[in-house]
PDB file of C-alpha atoms and ligand atoms in Angstrom:
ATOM      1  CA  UNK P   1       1.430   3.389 -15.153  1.00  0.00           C
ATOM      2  CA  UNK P   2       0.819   6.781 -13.942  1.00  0.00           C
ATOM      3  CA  UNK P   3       3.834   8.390 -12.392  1.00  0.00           C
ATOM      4  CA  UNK P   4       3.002  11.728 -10.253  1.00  0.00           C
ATOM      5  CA  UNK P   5       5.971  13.715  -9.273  1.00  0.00           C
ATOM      6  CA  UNK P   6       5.223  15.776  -5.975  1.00  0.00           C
ATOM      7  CA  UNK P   7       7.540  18.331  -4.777  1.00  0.00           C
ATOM      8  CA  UNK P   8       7.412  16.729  -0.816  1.00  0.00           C
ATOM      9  CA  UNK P   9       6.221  14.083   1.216  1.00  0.00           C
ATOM     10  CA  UNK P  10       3.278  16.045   2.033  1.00  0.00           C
ATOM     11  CA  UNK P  11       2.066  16.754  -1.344  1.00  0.00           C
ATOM     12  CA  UNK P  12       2.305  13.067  -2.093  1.00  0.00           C
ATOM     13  CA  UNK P  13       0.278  12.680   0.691  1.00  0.00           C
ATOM     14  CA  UNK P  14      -2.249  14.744  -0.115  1.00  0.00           C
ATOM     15  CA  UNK P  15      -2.725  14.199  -3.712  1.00  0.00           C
ATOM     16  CA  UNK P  16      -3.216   9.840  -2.674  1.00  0.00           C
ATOM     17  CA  UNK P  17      -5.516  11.177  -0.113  1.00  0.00           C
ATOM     18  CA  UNK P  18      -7.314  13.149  -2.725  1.00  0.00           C
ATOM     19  CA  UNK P  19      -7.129  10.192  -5.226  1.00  0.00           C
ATOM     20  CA  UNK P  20      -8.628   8.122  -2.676  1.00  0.00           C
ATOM     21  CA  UNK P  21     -11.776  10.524  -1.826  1.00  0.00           C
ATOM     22  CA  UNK P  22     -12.528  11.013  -5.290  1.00  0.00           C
ATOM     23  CA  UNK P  23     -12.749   6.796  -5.628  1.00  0.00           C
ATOM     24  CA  UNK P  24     -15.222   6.758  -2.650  1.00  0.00           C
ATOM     25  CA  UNK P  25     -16.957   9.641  -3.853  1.00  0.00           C
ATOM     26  CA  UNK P  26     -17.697   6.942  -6.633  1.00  0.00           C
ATOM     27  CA  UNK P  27     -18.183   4.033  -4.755  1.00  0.00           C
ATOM     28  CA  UNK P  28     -18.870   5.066  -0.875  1.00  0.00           C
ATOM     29  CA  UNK P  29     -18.519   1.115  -0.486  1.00  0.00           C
ATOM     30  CA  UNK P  30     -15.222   1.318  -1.513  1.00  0.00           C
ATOM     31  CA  UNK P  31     -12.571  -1.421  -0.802  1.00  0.00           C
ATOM     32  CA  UNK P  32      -9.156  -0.245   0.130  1.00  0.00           C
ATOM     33  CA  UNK P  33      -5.813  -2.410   1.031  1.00  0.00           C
ATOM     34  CA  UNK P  34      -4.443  -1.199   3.181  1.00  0.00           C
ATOM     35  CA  UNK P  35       0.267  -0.950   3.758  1.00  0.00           C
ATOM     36  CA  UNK P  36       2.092  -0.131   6.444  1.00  0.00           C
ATOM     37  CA  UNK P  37       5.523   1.273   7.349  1.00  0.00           C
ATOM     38  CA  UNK P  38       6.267   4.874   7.843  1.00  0.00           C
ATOM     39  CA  UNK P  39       5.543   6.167   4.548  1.00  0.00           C
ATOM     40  CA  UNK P  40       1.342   6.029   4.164  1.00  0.00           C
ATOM     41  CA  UNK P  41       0.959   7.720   7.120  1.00  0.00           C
ATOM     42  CA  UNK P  42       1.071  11.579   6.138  1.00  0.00           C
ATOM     43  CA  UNK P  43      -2.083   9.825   3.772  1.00  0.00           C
ATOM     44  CA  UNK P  44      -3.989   8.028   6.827  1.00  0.00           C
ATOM     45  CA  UNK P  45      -3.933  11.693   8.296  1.00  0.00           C
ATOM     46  CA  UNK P  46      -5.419  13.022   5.608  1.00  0.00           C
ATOM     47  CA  UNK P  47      -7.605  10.603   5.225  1.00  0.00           C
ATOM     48  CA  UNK P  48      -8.443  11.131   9.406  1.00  0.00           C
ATOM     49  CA  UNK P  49      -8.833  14.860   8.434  1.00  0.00           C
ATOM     50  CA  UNK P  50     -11.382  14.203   5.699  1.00  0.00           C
ATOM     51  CA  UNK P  51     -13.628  12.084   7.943  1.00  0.00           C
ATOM     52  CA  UNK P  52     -13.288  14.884  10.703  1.00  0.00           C
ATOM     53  CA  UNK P  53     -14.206  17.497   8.384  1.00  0.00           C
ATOM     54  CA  UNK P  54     -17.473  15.523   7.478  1.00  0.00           C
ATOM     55  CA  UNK P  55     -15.396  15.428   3.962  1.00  0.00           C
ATOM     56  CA  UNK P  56     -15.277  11.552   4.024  1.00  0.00           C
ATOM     57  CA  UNK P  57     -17.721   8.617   6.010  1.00  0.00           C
ATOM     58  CA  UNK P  58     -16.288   5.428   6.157  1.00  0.00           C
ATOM     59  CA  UNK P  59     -19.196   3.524   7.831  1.00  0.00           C
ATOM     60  CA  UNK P  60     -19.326   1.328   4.437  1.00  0.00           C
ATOM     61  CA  UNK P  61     -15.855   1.333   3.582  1.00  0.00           C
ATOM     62  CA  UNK P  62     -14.152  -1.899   3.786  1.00  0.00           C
ATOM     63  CA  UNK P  63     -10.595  -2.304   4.229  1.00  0.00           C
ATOM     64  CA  UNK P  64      -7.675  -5.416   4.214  1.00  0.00           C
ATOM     65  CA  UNK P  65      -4.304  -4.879   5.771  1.00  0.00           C
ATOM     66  CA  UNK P  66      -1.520  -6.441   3.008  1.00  0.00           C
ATOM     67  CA  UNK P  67       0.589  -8.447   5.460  1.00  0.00           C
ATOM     68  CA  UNK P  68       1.376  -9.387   9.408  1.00  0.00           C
ATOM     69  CA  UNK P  69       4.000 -10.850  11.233  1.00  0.00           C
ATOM     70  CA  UNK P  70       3.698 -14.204  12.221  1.00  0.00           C
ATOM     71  CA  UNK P  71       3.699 -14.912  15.942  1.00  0.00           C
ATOM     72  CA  UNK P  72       2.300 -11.204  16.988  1.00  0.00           C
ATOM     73  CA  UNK P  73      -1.070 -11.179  18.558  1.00  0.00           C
ATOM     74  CA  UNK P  74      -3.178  -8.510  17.314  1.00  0.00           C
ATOM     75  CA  UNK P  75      -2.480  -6.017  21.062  1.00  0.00           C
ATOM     76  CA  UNK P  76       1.280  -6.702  20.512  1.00  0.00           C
ATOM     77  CA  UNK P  77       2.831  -2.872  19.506  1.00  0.00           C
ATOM     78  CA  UNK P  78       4.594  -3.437  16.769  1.00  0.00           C
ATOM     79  CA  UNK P  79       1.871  -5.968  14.673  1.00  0.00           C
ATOM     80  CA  UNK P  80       0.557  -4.359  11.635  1.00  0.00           C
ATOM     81  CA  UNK P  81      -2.974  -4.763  13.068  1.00  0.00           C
ATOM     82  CA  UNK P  82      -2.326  -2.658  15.965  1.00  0.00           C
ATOM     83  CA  UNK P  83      -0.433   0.203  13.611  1.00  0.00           C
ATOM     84  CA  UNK P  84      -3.308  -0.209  11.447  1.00  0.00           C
ATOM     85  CA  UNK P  85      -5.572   0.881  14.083  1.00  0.00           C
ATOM     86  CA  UNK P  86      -4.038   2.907  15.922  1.00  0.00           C
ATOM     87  CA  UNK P  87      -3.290   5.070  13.146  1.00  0.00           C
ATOM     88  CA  UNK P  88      -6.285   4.752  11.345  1.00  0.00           C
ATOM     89  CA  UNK P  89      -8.980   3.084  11.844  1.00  0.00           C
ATOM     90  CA  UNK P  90      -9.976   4.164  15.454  1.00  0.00           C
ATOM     91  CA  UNK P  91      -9.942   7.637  14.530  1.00  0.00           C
ATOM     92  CA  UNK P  92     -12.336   6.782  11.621  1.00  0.00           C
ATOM     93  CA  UNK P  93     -15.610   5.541  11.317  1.00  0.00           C
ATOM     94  CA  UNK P  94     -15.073   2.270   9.817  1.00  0.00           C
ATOM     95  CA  UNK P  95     -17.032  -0.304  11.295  1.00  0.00           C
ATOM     96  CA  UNK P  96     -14.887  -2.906  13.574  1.00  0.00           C
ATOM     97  CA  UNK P  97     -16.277  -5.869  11.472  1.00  0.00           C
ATOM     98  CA  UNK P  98     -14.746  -4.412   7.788  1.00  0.00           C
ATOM     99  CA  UNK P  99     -11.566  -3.522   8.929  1.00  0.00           C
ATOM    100  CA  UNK P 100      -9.733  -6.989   8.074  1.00  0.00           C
ATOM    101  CA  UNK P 101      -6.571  -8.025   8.993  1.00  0.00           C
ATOM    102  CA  UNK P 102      -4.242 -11.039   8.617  1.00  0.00           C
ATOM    103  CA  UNK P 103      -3.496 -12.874  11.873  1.00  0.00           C
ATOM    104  CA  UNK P 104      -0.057 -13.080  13.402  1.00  0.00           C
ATOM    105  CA  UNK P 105      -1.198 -16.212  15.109  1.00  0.00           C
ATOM    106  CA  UNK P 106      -3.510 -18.688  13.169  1.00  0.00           C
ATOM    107  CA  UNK P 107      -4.144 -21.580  13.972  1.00  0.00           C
ATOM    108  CA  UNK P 108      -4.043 -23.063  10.390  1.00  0.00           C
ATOM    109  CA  UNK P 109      -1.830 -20.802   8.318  1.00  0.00           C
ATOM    110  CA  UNK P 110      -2.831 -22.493   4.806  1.00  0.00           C
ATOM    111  CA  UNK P 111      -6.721 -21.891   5.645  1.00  0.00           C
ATOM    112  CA  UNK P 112      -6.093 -18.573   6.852  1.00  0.00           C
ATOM    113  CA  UNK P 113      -4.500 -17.704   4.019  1.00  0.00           C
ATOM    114  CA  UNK P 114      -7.127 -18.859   1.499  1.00  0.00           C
ATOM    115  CA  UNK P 115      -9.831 -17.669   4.172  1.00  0.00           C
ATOM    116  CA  UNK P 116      -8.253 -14.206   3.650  1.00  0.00           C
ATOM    117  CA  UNK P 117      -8.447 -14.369  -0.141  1.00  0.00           C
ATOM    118  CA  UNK P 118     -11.793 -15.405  -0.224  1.00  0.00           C
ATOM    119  CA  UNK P 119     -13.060 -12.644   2.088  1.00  0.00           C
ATOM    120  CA  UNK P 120     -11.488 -10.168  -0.480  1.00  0.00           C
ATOM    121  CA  UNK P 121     -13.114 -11.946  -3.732  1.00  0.00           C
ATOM    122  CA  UNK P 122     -16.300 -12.112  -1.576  1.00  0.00           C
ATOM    123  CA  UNK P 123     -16.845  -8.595  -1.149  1.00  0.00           C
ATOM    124  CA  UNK P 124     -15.931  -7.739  -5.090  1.00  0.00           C
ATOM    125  CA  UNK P 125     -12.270  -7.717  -5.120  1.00  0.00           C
ATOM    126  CA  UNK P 126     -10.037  -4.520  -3.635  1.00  0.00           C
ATOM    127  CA  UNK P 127     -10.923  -1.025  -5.531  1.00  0.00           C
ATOM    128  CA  UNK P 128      -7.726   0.506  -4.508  1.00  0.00           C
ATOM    129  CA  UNK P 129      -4.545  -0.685  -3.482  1.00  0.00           C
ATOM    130  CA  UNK P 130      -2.405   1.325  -1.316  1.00  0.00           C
ATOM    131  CA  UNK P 131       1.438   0.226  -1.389  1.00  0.00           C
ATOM    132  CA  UNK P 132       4.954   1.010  -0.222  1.00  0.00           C
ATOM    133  CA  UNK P 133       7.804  -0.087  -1.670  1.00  0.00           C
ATOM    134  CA  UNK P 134      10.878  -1.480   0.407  1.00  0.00           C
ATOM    135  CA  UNK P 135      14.622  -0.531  -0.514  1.00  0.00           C
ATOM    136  CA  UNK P 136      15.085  -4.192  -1.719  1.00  0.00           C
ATOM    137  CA  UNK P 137      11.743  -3.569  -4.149  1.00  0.00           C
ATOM    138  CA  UNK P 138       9.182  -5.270  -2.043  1.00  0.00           C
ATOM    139  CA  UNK P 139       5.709  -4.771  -1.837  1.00  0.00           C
ATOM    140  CA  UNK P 140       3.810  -5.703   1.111  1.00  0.00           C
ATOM    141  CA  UNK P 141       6.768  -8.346   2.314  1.00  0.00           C
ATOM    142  CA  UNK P 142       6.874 -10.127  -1.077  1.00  0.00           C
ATOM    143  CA  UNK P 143      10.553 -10.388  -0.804  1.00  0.00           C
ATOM    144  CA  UNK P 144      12.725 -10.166  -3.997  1.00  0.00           C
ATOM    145  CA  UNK P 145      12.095 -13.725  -5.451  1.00  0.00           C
ATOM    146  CA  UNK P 146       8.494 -14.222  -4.907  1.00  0.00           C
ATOM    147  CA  UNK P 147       6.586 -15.596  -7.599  1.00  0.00           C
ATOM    148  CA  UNK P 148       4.965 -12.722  -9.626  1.00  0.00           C
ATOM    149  CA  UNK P 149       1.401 -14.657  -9.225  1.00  0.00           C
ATOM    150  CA  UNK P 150       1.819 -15.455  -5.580  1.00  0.00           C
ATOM    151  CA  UNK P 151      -1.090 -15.840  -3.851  1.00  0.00           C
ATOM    152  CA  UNK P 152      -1.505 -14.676   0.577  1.00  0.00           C
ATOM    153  CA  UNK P 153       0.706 -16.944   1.964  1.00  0.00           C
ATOM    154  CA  UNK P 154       3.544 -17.235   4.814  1.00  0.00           C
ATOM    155  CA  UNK P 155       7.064 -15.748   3.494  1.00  0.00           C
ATOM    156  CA  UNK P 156      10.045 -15.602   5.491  1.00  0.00           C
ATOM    157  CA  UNK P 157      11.498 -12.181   5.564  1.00  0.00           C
ATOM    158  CA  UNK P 158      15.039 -11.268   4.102  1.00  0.00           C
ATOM    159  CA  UNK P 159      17.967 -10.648   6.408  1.00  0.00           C
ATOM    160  CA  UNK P 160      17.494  -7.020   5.669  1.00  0.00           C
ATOM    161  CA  UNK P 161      13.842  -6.734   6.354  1.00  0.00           C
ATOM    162  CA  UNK P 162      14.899  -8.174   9.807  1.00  0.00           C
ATOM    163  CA  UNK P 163      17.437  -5.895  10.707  1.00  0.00           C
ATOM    164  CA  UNK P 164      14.895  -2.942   9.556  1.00  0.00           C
ATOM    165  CA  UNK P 165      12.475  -3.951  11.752  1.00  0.00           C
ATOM    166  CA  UNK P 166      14.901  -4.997  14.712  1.00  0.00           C
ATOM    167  CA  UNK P 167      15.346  -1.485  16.289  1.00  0.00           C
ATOM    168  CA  UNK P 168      11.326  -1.598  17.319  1.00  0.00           C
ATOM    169  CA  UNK P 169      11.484  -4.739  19.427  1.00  0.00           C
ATOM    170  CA  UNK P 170      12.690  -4.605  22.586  1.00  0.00           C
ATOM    171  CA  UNK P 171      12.733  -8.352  23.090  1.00  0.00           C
ATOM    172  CA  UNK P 172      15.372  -9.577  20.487  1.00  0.00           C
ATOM    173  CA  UNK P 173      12.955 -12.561  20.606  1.00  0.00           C
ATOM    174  CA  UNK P 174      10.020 -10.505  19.289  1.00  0.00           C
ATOM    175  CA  UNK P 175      12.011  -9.696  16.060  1.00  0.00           C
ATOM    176  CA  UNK P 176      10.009 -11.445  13.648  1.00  0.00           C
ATOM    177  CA  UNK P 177      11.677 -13.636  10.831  1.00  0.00           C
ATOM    178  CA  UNK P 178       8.650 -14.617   9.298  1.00  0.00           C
ATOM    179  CA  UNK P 179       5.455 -13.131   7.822  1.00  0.00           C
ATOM    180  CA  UNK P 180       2.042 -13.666   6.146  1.00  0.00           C
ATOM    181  CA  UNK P 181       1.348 -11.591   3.108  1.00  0.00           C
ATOM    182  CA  UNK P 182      -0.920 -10.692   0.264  1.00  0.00           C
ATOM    183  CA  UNK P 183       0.534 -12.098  -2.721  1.00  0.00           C
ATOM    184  CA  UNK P 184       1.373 -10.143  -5.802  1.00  0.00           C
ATOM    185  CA  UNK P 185      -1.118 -12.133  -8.072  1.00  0.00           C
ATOM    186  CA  UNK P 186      -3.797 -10.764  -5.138  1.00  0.00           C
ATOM    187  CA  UNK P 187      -2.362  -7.474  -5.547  1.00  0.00           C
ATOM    188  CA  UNK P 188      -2.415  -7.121  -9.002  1.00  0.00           C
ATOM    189  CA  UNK P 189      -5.773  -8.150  -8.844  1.00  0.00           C
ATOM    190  CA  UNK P 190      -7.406  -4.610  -7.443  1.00  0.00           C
ATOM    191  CA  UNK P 191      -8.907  -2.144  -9.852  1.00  0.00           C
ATOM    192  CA  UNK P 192      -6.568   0.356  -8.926  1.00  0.00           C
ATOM    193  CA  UNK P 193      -3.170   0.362  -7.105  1.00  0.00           C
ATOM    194  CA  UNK P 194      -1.365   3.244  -5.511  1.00  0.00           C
ATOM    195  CA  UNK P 195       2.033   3.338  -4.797  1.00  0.00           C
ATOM    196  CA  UNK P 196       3.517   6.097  -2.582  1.00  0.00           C
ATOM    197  CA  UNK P 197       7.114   6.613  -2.348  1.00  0.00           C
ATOM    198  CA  UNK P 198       9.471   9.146  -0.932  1.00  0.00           C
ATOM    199  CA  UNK P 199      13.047  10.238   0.009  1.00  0.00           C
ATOM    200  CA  UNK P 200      15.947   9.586  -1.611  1.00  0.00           C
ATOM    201  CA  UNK P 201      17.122   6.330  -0.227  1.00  0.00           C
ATOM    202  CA  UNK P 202      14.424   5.005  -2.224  1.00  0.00           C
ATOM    203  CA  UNK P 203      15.133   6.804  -5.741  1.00  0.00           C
ATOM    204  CA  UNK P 204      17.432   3.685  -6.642  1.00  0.00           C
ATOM    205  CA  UNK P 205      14.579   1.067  -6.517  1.00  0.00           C
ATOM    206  CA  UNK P 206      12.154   3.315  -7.519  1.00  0.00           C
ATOM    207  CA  UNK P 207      13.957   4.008 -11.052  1.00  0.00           C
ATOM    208  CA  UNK P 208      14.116   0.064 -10.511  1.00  0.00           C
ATOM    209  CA  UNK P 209      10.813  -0.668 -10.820  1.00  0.00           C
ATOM    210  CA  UNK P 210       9.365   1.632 -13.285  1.00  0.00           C
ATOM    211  CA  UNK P 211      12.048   1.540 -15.960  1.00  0.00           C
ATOM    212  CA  UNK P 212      13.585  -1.493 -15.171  1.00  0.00           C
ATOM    213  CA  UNK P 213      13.042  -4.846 -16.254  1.00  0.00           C
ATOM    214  CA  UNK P 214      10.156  -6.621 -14.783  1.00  0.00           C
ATOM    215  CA  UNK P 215      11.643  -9.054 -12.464  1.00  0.00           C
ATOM    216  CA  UNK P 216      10.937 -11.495  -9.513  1.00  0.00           C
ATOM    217  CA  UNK P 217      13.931  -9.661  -8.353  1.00  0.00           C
ATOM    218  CA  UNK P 218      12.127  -6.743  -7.784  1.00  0.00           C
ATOM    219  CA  UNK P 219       8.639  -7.070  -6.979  1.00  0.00           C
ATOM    220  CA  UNK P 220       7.456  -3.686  -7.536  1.00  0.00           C
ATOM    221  CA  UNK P 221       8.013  -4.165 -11.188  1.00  0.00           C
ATOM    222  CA  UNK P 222       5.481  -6.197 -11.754  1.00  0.00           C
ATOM    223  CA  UNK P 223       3.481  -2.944 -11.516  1.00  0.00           C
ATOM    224  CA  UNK P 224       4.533  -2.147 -14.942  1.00  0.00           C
ATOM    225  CA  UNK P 225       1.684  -5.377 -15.904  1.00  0.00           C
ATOM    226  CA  UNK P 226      -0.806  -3.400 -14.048  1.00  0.00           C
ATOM    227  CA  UNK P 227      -3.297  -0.876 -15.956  1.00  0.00           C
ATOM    228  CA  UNK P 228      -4.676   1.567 -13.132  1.00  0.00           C
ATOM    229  CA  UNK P 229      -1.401   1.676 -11.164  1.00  0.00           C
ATOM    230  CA  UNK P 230      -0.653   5.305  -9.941  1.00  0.00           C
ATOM    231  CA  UNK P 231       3.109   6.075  -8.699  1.00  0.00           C
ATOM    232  CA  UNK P 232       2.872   9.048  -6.019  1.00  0.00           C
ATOM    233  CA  UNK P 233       6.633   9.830  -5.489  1.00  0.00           C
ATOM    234  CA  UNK P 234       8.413  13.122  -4.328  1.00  0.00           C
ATOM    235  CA  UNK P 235      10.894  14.961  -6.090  1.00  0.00           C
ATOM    236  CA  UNK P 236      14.035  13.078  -3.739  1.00  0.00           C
ATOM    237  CA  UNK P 237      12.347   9.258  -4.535  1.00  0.00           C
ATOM    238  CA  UNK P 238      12.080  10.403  -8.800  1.00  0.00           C
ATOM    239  CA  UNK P 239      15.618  11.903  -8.823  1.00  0.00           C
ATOM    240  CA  UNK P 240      16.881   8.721 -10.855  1.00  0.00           C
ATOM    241  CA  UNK P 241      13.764   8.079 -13.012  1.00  0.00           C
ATOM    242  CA  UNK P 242      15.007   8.618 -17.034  1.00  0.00           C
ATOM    243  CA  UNK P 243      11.771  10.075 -17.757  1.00  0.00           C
ATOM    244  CA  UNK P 244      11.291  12.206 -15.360  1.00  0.00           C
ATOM    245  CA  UNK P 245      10.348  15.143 -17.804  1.00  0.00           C
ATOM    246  CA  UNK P 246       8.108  13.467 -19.795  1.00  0.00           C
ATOM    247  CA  UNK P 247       6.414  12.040 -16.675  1.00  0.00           C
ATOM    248  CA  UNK P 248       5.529  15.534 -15.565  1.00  0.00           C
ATOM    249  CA  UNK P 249       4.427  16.612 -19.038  1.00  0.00           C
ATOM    250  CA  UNK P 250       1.844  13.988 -19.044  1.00  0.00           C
ATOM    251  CA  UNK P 251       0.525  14.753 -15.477  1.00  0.00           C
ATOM    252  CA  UNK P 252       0.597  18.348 -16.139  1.00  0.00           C
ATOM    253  CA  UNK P 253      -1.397  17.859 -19.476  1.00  0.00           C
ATOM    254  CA  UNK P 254      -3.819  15.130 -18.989  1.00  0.00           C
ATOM    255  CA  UNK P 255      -6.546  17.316 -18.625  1.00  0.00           C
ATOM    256  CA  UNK P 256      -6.464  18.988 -22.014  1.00  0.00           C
ATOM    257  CA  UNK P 257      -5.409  15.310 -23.443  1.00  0.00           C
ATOM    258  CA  UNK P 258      -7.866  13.091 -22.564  1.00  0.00           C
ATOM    259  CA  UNK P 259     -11.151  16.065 -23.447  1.00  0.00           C
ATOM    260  CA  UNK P 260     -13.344  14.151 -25.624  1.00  0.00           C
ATOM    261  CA  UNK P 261     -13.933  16.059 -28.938  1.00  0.00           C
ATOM    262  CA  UNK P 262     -17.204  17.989 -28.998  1.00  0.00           C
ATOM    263  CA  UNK P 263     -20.086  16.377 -31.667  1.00  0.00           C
TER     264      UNK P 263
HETATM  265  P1  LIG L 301       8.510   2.442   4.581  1.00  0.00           P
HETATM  266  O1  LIG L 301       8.355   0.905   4.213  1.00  0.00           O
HETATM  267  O2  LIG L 301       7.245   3.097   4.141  1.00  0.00           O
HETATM  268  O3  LIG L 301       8.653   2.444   6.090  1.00  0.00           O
HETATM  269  O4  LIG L 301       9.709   2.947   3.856  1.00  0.00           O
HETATM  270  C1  LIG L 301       8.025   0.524   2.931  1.00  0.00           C
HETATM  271  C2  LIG L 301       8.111  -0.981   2.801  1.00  0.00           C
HETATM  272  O5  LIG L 301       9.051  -1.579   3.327  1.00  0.00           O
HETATM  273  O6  LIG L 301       7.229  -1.554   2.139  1.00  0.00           O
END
């Protein structure tokens, strides 16, 4: 793991926006998954600003949303499609037909699921994995518990994932309870994962996951099994990391560290 210490949300922003250019400037048919929640955004605006500045095309880039709410059609506000494109992907060039998303409404949950997975492994697995990472240690909604090779499948959403989401539903009986996700075997399976994190109601769980145990109980630390996994956190999410010092000594370094000796 690879833990970047940014002094702001912005900076975290930018340097996952940069990470991510530099990965399509290597593979202009890149892969991306895709997260949502309020974090990756400052990063989808970069991202927006790349492609406007003629810095970035997108019209091979392919793309998979981690997770949806079950029962919310792909217009409905608050479904992670309609985030997805509203604050991406129309303001990009991506074509409509490799922008994938699960559906909120399938009509065969178990086939959608493994239809999902086989889209991904059909277009060479995901080259880089953007993630959040919830105050209970989730990524994508694998909820504390889920099975560290979990595969896309329906999870029902903790009480506290609920109540998160409650406040942007006006219909109490939109609030969703239940959820399709990516799995965390499917997420461990991209070449690289990034993991953006910021503010310090999420310093707790970010300490958590890097140098804590690796646990079911918190999903983000199955990262630690991962071998191209890049944290992107701000000063406020690192302020309970142990090795915070030595973390910034290796970032700071690298260059120098990994020059190859001359012949
Ligand atoms: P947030 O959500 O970016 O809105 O904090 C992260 C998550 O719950 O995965």
């Amino acid at each position: 793991m690879e833990v970047i210490i940014k002094p702001d949300y912005d900076q975290v922003c930018a340097e996952s926006a940069d990470i991510i250019r530099e990965a399509w400037i290597r593979k202009n048919d890149l892969v991306l998954g895709l997260a949502t929640g309020k974090t990756p955004l400052g990063l989808y605006e970069r991202l927006i600003g790349f492609y406007k500045k003629g810095g970035m095309d997108f019209s091979s880039v392919v793309a998979f949303n981690l997770d949806e709410y079950l029962g919310l059609g792909e217009t409905h506000p608050q479904s992670f499609a309609y985030y997805m494109d509203r604050n991406f992907f129309r303001q990009v060039n991506i074509r409509k037909e490799n922008a994938h998303h699960l559906e909120g409404r399938p009509a065969d949950i178990e086939e959608h699921c493994r239809a999902y997975e086989n889209k991904i492994k059909g277009v060479g697995g995901i080259d880089v994995q953007v993630l959040g990472i919830g105050k209970n240690g989730h990524i994508a909604f694998n909820e504390p518990g889920s099975a560290l090779s979990s595969r896309t499948r329906l999870k029902i959403l903790t009480r506290e994932t609920v109540e998160a989401s409650r406040p942007l539903f006006k219909d109490e009986r939109d609030v969703p309870r239940f959820c399709l996700t990516m799995g965390i075997g499917t997420i461990l399976e991209a070449k690289m994962i990034i993991l953006l994190a910021s503010g310090k109601d999420k310093a707790e769980i970010v300490a958590r996951a890097i140098e804590g145990p690796v646990t079911a109980s918190v999903p983000a630390s199955v990262l630690q099994f991962h071998p191209r996994t890049k944290l992107v956190i701000d000063e406020a999410a690192a302020s309970e990391l142990t090795n915070r010092s030595y973390y910034r000594w290796a970032y700071e370094n690298k260059d120098q560290v990994i020059q190859r000796p001359k012949k």
